[in-house]
């Protein structure tokens, strides 16, 4: 990521290129990248801690709503608490997006189709005083990205453009093929040469000075009035683009509007078909024995109650040593180990290995406030093991537990990852 400024005529503002004399130096770009990386690590840790708290809040709401009959006055208040909790969970997802720690579901897509499908909604979003002008290249290449995250990028950038034009103006959403050469890459560190698809959002708004440009992708940084914005919109865009192996460049100056240009790698493949949307099956239950290991007491008690409500026998432990002692004393088959990944003294991975020595063939489901991507990236778990992301609802926990217990023979084992 970098930010650039360049003086140019208003008519050509959206197509202006970077200027080495007025843009950031390479040293400034490196310092900015290091600061963004540090903020990303902090954001990821905050999201992990908040996800533990939100698991308790949302889970207790689910349990209370199950117990209260329809028409009970208290249900309304509980539903409002759950709605607020879901909004908070959305904020933690944005923090994970910024730190490139969220789970993406990429597939080959057509950016033109993404933009076109969003135009009616975007026009309602920006209001009648702002013109929306899609400028889409007809023979556009394809990209491999998460469709919902691409829509998030477009919406956040258009909303940002709208907010910069309180008295009206024009927003241009542009797509084009872009072949970036060595010269471009040298002037746009750390861009790599290659074939890309460009998505640009330009506005005729107030523009930004260099000090603002240097901070626009930081979480919680905002130039809006108190209560008017979270400061996570552009931070989310930055995280999604970087996690999608893309680049984002910003061109702006006061009074001249802004242009955000995103470059995503072009791929030679056909557009994937939309996944068929099916009605979710009834909530599954079971009678197996589950060993639940979680160092956070609130989450442990909550998850245990959720499992018991679905018919399971639940054994609970607060850490790995207590869990191993329990397994040795229990003496009966334990069908599933549900364990937190990061715990004091013994990790979930180490615990799974120890339990498997006592009860060979036991299935394992890991859970954490971090995403499976960051856990795998740091070598805590192998990629692809059964994983439950916090915060989770009672329904999602029930379905995930049943899925792991019912995994067919011959599929990737849900058990402990190999050491080493």
Coordinates of C-alpha atoms in Angstrom, one line a residue:
X1 CA 0.0 0.0 0.0
X2 CA 1.1 3.5 -0.6
X3 CA -0.4 6.9 -1.0
X4 CA 0.5 9.4 -3.6
X5 CA -0.4 13.0 -4.5
X6 CA 0.0 14.8 -7.8
X7 CA -1.2 18.1 -9.2
X8 CA -3.3 17.6 -12.3
X9 CA -6.3 19.1 -14.1
X10 CA -9.7 18.2 -12.8
X11 CA -10.7 16.6 -16.1
X12 CA -7.9 14.0 -15.8
X13 CA -7.9 13.6 -12.1
X14 CA -9.1 10.0 -12.1
X15 CA -6.4 8.9 -14.5
X16 CA -3.4 10.6 -12.9
X17 CA -0.3 8.6 -12.2
X18 CA 2.1 8.8 -9.3
X19 CA 4.7 11.5 -9.1
X20 CA 8.1 10.6 -7.6
X21 CA 8.8 14.2 -6.7
X22 CA 5.6 14.7 -4.6
X23 CA 4.8 11.1 -3.5
X24 CA 6.2 9.2 -0.5
X25 CA 9.9 8.2 -0.6
X26 CA 10.8 4.6 -0.4
X27 CA 11.9 5.0 3.2
X28 CA 8.6 6.6 4.0
X29 CA 6.8 3.7 2.4
X30 CA 8.8 1.2 4.4
X31 CA 8.1 3.0 7.7
X32 CA 4.4 3.2 6.8
X33 CA 4.2 -0.5 6.0
X34 CA 6.0 -1.4 9.3
X35 CA 3.5 0.8 11.2
X36 CA 0.6 -0.8 9.5
X37 CA 1.9 -4.3 10.3
X38 CA 2.3 -3.4 14.0
X39 CA -1.2 -2.0 14.1
X40 CA -2.4 -5.2 12.4
X41 CA -0.9 -7.4 15.1
X42 CA -2.5 -5.3 17.8
X43 CA -5.9 -5.4 16.0
X44 CA -5.7 -9.2 15.7
X45 CA -5.0 -9.6 19.4
X46 CA -7.9 -7.3 20.4
X47 CA -10.3 -9.2 18.1
X48 CA -9.3 -12.5 19.7
X49 CA -10.0 -11.2 23.2
X50 CA -13.3 -9.6 22.1
X51 CA -14.4 -12.8 20.4
X52 CA -14.1 -14.7 23.7
X53 CA -16.4 -12.1 25.4
X54 CA -18.8 -12.1 22.5
X55 CA -19.1 -15.9 22.6
X56 CA -20.4 -15.7 26.1
X57 CA -22.8 -12.8 25.3
X58 CA -24.3 -14.3 22.1
X59 CA -24.3 -17.8 23.5
X60 CA -26.3 -16.8 26.6
X61 CA -28.7 -15.0 24.5
X62 CA -29.3 -18.1 22.4
X63 CA -29.9 -20.2 25.5
X64 CA -32.3 -17.7 27.1
X65 CA -34.3 -17.4 23.8
X66 CA -34.6 -21.2 23.7
X67 CA -36.0 -21.3 27.2
X68 CA -38.5 -18.4 26.9
X69 CA -41.8 -19.0 25.1
X70 CA -42.9 -16.9 22.2
X71 CA -44.7 -13.8 23.4
X72 CA -42.7 -13.5 26.6
X73 CA -41.9 -9.8 27.1
X74 CA -38.3 -10.5 28.1
X75 CA -37.6 -11.9 24.6
X76 CA -37.5 -8.4 23.1
X77 CA -34.7 -7.2 25.4
X78 CA -32.7 -10.4 24.9
X79 CA -33.1 -10.0 21.1
X80 CA -31.8 -6.5 21.3
X81 CA -28.8 -7.7 23.3
X82 CA -28.1 -10.3 20.7
X83 CA -28.4 -7.8 17.8
X84 CA -25.9 -5.5 19.6
X85 CA -23.6 -8.5 20.1
X86 CA -23.8 -9.4 16.4
X87 CA -22.9 -5.8 15.5
X88 CA -19.9 -6.0 17.9
X89 CA -18.9 -9.3 16.2
X90 CA -19.0 -7.5 12.9
X91 CA -16.5 -5.0 14.2
X92 CA -14.2 -7.7 15.3
X93 CA -14.5 -9.2 11.8
X94 CA -13.4 -5.9 10.4
X95 CA -10.4 -5.9 12.7
X96 CA -9.5 -9.4 11.5
X97 CA -9.9 -8.2 7.9
X98 CA -7.5 -5.3 8.5
X99 CA -4.9 -7.6 10.1
X100 CA -5.4 -10.1 7.2
X101 CA -6.6 -12.7 9.7
X102 CA -10.1 -13.5 8.5
X103 CA -11.2 -16.5 6.6
X104 CA -11.8 -15.9 2.9
X105 CA -13.7 -18.1 0.4
X106 CA -12.1 -17.2 -2.9
X107 CA -13.5 -18.2 -6.3
X108 CA -13.1 -17.0 -9.8
X109 CA -15.4 -14.0 -10.4
X110 CA -16.2 -11.2 -12.9
X111 CA -15.7 -7.8 -11.2
X112 CA -18.1 -6.2 -13.8
X113 CA -20.9 -8.5 -12.6
X114 CA -20.1 -7.6 -9.0
X115 CA -20.3 -3.9 -9.7
X116 CA -23.4 -4.2 -11.9
X117 CA -25.3 -6.2 -9.3
X118 CA -24.6 -3.5 -6.7
X119 CA -25.5 -0.4 -8.6
X120 CA -29.2 -0.2 -7.5
X121 CA -28.2 -0.6 -3.9
X122 CA -25.3 1.9 -4.2
X123 CA -27.5 4.5 -5.7
X124 CA -29.9 4.3 -2.8
X125 CA -26.9 4.4 -0.5
X126 CA -25.4 7.6 -1.8
X127 CA -28.6 9.6 -2.3
X128 CA -30.0 11.7 -5.1
X129 CA -27.4 14.5 -4.9
X130 CA -24.6 12.3 -6.0
X131 CA -24.3 10.7 -9.5
X132 CA -23.0 7.2 -9.8
X133 CA -21.2 6.4 -13.0
X134 CA -20.0 2.8 -13.6
X135 CA -17.3 2.7 -16.3
X136 CA -16.7 -1.0 -17.0
X137 CA -14.3 -2.5 -19.6
X138 CA -16.2 -5.0 -21.7
X139 CA -13.5 -7.7 -22.1
X140 CA -12.4 -7.6 -18.5
X141 CA -10.3 -10.4 -17.1
X142 CA -11.2 -12.5 -14.2
X143 CA -9.9 -12.5 -10.6
X144 CA -9.9 -15.0 -7.8
X145 CA -11.4 -13.4 -4.7
X146 CA -14.1 -13.8 -2.1
X147 CA -17.3 -12.4 -3.7
X148 CA -18.7 -11.1 -0.5
X149 CA -15.5 -9.3 0.4
X150 CA -15.2 -7.7 -3.0
X151 CA -18.7 -6.3 -2.4
X152 CA -17.5 -5.1 1.0
X153 CA -14.6 -3.3 -0.8
X154 CA -16.9 -1.6 -3.3
X155 CA -19.5 -0.5 -0.7
X156 CA -16.9 0.8 1.7
X157 CA -15.1 2.9 -1.0
X158 CA -18.4 4.3 -2.3
X159 CA -19.6 5.2 1.2
X160 CA -16.3 6.9 1.8
X161 CA -16.7 8.8 -1.4
X162 CA -20.3 9.8 -0.5
X163 CA -19.1 11.1 2.9
X164 CA -16.5 13.3 1.2
X165 CA -19.3 15.1 -0.8
X166 CA -21.8 16.5 1.6
X167 CA -23.2 18.8 -1.0
X168 CA -23.3 16.3 -3.9
X169 CA -21.0 15.3 -6.6
X170 CA -20.0 12.4 -8.8
X171 CA -18.7 8.9 -8.1
X172 CA -17.0 6.8 -10.8
X173 CA -16.6 3.1 -10.4
X174 CA -14.2 1.9 -13.0
X175 CA -12.8 -1.5 -14.1
X176 CA -10.0 -2.3 -16.6
X177 CA -7.3 -4.8 -17.4
X178 CA -3.9 -3.6 -16.3
X179 CA -0.5 -5.0 -17.2
X180 CA 2.0 -3.6 -14.7
X181 CA 5.7 -3.5 -15.9
X182 CA 9.0 -3.2 -14.0
X183 CA 8.9 0.6 -14.3
X184 CA 5.6 0.8 -12.6
X185 CA 6.6 -1.7 -9.9
X186 CA 9.8 0.2 -9.0
X187 CA 7.7 3.4 -8.6
X188 CA 5.0 1.6 -6.6
X189 CA 6.8 -0.5 -3.9
X190 CA 6.0 -3.4 -3.2
X191 CA 4.0 -4.0 -6.3
X192 CA 5.1 -7.0 -8.5
X193 CA 5.0 -6.8 -12.3
X194 CA 2.2 -8.9 -13.9
X195 CA -1.3 -9.0 -15.2
X196 CA -4.0 -7.5 -13.0
X197 CA -7.6 -6.3 -13.1
X198 CA -8.0 -2.8 -11.8
X199 CA -11.0 -1.6 -9.7
X200 CA -11.1 2.1 -9.1
X201 CA -13.5 4.4 -7.2
X202 CA -13.1 8.1 -7.8
X203 CA -15.0 11.1 -6.4
X204 CA -15.2 14.8 -6.7
X205 CA -15.1 15.4 -3.0
X206 CA -13.0 17.4 -0.6
X207 CA -9.8 15.4 -1.1
X208 CA -7.1 14.7 1.4
X209 CA -3.8 16.2 2.5
X210 CA -0.6 14.2 2.9
X211 CA -1.0 13.9 6.7
X212 CA -4.4 12.4 6.3
X213 CA -3.3 10.1 3.4
X214 CA -0.6 8.6 5.6
X215 CA -3.2 7.4 8.2
X216 CA -6.4 6.6 6.2
X217 CA -5.9 2.8 6.5
X218 CA -5.3 2.8 10.2
X219 CA -8.1 1.2 12.3
X220 CA -10.2 3.8 14.1
X221 CA -8.7 6.7 12.3
X222 CA -11.4 9.0 11.0
X223 CA -11.9 12.6 10.0
X224 CA -15.6 12.4 10.7
X225 CA -17.4 13.9 13.7
X226 CA -17.6 11.8 16.9
X227 CA -20.2 9.1 16.5
X228 CA -20.4 9.5 12.7
X229 CA -18.0 6.7 11.8
X230 CA -16.0 3.8 13.3
X231 CA -12.8 4.4 11.3
X232 CA -12.8 0.8 10.2
X233 CA -14.2 1.2 6.6
X234 CA -10.9 1.9 4.8
X235 CA -9.0 -0.3 7.2
X236 CA -11.2 -3.2 6.2
X237 CA -10.6 -2.5 2.5
X238 CA -6.9 -2.5 3.0
X239 CA -6.9 -5.8 4.8
X240 CA -9.1 -7.5 2.3
X241 CA -7.0 -6.3 -0.6
X242 CA -3.7 -7.4 1.0
X243 CA -5.2 -10.8 2.0
X244 CA -6.3 -11.2 -1.7
X245 CA -2.7 -10.7 -2.9
X246 CA -3.6 -7.3 -4.3
X247 CA -2.4 -3.7 -4.0
X248 CA -4.2 -0.5 -3.2
X249 CA -3.0 3.0 -4.2
X250 CA -4.6 6.3 -3.3
X251 CA -4.4 9.5 -5.3
X252 CA -5.7 12.7 -3.7
X253 CA -5.1 16.3 -2.8
X254 CA -7.3 18.9 -1.1
X255 CA -10.1 20.2 -3.3
X256 CA -9.4 17.8 -6.1
X257 CA -11.2 14.7 -4.9
X258 CA -9.7 11.2 -4.4
X259 CA -9.2 8.0 -6.4
X260 CA -8.6 4.6 -4.9
X261 CA -7.1 2.1 -7.3
X262 CA -7.1 -1.6 -6.5
X263 CA -5.1 -4.2 -8.5
X264 CA -6.0 -7.8 -8.1
X265 CA -4.1 -10.6 -10.0
X266 CA -5.8 -11.6 -13.2
X267 CA -6.5 -15.4 -13.7
X268 CA -7.2 -17.5 -16.7
X269 CA -10.3 -19.4 -15.6
X270 CA -14.0 -19.5 -16.0
X271 CA -16.3 -17.7 -13.6
X272 CA -17.5 -20.1 -10.8
X273 CA -21.2 -20.8 -10.5
X274 CA -23.0 -19.5 -7.5
X275 CA -23.2 -22.0 -4.7
X276 CA -26.7 -23.4 -4.5
X277 CA -28.5 -22.1 -1.4
X278 CA -30.2 -24.8 0.5
X279 CA -32.6 -24.7 3.5
X280 CA -30.5 -25.6 6.5
X281 CA -31.3 -29.0 7.9
X282 CA -32.8 -29.4 11.4
X283 CA -30.5 -28.7 14.3
X284 CA -28.5 -31.9 14.9
X285 CA -28.1 -33.6 18.3
X286 CA -26.3 -36.7 19.6
X287 CA -25.6 -38.9 22.6
X288 CA -21.8 -39.1 22.4
X289 CA -19.3 -38.1 25.0
X290 CA -17.5 -34.8 24.4
X291 CA -14.4 -33.6 26.3
X292 CA -14.5 -29.8 26.5
X293 CA -11.3 -28.0 27.3
X294 CA -11.3 -24.2 27.6
X295 CA -9.4 -21.9 30.0
X296 CA -12.0 -19.2 29.9
X297 CA -14.5 -20.3 32.5
X298 CA -17.5 -18.3 31.0
X299 CA -17.0 -19.8 27.6
X300 CA -16.4 -23.3 29.0
X301 CA -19.6 -23.3 31.1
X302 CA -21.6 -21.8 28.2
X303 CA -20.3 -24.3 25.6
X304 CA -20.9 -27.2 28.0
X305 CA -24.5 -26.2 28.5
X306 CA -25.1 -25.8 24.8
X307 CA -23.8 -29.3 24.2
X308 CA -25.8 -30.9 27.0
X309 CA -29.0 -29.3 25.6
X310 CA -28.3 -31.2 22.4
X311 CA -28.1 -34.5 24.2
X312 CA -24.3 -34.9 24.6
X313 CA -22.5 -36.1 27.7
X314 CA -20.0 -33.4 28.5
X315 CA -16.7 -33.7 30.5
X316 CA -15.1 -30.3 31.2
X317 CA -11.5 -29.2 32.0
X318 CA -9.9 -25.8 32.3
X319 CA -6.5 -26.8 30.9
X320 CA -4.5 -29.6 29.2
X321 CA -3.2 -31.2 32.4
X322 CA -6.6 -31.4 34.0
X323 CA -8.0 -32.8 30.8
X324 CA -5.4 -35.6 30.6
X325 CA -6.1 -36.5 34.2
X326 CA -9.8 -36.6 33.5
X327 CA -9.3 -38.9 30.4
X328 CA -7.2 -41.4 32.5
X329 CA -9.8 -41.5 35.3
X330 CA -12.8 -41.6 33.1
X331 CA -12.0 -45.1 31.6
X332 CA -14.9 -44.9 29.1
X333 CA -14.8 -44.0 25.4
X334 CA -14.7 -40.3 24.7
X335 CA -15.8 -39.5 21.1
X336 CA -14.8 -35.9 20.6
X337 CA -12.2 -33.5 22.1
X338 CA -13.4 -29.9 21.7
X339 CA -10.4 -27.8 22.8
X340 CA -9.2 -24.2 22.7
X341 CA -6.0 -23.8 20.7
X342 CA -4.1 -21.3 22.8
X343 CA -4.0 -22.2 26.6
X344 CA -1.5 -21.9 29.4
X345 CA 1.2 -24.6 29.8
X346 CA -0.2 -26.9 27.1
X347 CA -1.6 -26.0 23.7
X348 CA -4.7 -27.6 22.2
X349 CA -2.4 -29.3 19.7
X350 CA -0.3 -30.9 22.4
X351 CA -3.3 -31.9 24.3
X352 CA -4.9 -33.6 21.3
X353 CA -1.7 -35.6 20.8
X354 CA -1.7 -36.7 24.5
X355 CA -5.4 -37.6 24.5
X356 CA -5.0 -39.6 21.2
X357 CA -2.3 -41.7 23.0
X358 CA -4.9 -42.7 25.6
X359 CA -7.9 -42.9 23.3
X360 CA -6.8 -43.7 19.8
X361 CA -9.2 -42.6 17.1
X362 CA -10.8 -39.7 19.1
X363 CA -12.0 -36.9 16.9
X364 CA -10.8 -33.4 17.6
X365 CA -12.4 -30.0 17.0
X366 CA -10.3 -26.9 17.7
X367 CA -11.7 -23.5 18.6
X368 CA -10.2 -20.1 19.0
X369 CA -10.9 -16.3 18.8
X370 CA -8.2 -16.3 16.1
X371 CA -9.1 -17.5 12.6
X372 CA -7.8 -20.9 11.3
X373 CA -5.7 -19.0 8.8
X374 CA -3.6 -17.2 11.4
X375 CA -3.4 -20.4 13.6
X376 CA -2.1 -22.4 10.6
X377 CA 0.2 -19.5 9.5
X378 CA 2.0 -19.5 12.8
X379 CA 2.4 -23.3 12.8
X380 CA 0.1 -23.9 15.8
X381 CA -2.2 -26.2 13.7
X382 CA -2.0 -27.8 10.2
X383 CA -4.2 -26.1 7.6
X384 CA -7.5 -27.9 7.1
X385 CA -8.1 -29.4 10.5
X386 CA -11.6 -29.1 12.0
X387 CA -11.9 -25.7 13.4
X388 CA -14.6 -23.5 15.2
X389 CA -14.3 -19.8 15.0
X390 CA -15.3 -17.7 18.1
X391 CA -17.8 -16.2 18.6
X392 CA -20.2 -19.0 17.8
X393 CA -23.9 -19.6 18.3
X394 CA -25.5 -22.6 19.9
X395 CA -26.8 -23.7 16.4
X396 CA -23.4 -23.4 14.8
X397 CA -21.7 -25.3 17.6
X398 CA -24.2 -28.1 17.3
X399 CA -23.8 -28.4 13.5
X400 CA -20.0 -28.3 13.7
X401 CA -19.8 -30.9 16.4
X402 CA -22.1 -33.2 14.5
X403 CA -20.1 -32.6 11.3
X404 CA -16.9 -33.7 12.9
X405 CA -18.4 -36.7 14.6
X406 CA -20.0 -37.9 11.4
X407 CA -17.0 -37.3 9.1
X408 CA -16.7 -40.2 6.7
X409 CA -13.8 -42.6 6.9
X410 CA -11.2 -41.7 4.3
X411 CA -11.7 -37.9 4.7
X412 CA -9.0 -35.7 6.1
X413 CA -8.8 -36.7 9.8
X414 CA -10.2 -34.2 12.3
X415 CA -7.7 -35.4 14.9
X416 CA -4.5 -33.8 16.2
X417 CA -2.1 -32.2 13.8
X418 CA 1.3 -33.9 13.5
X419 CA 4.1 -32.4 15.5
X420 CA 7.2 -31.1 13.8

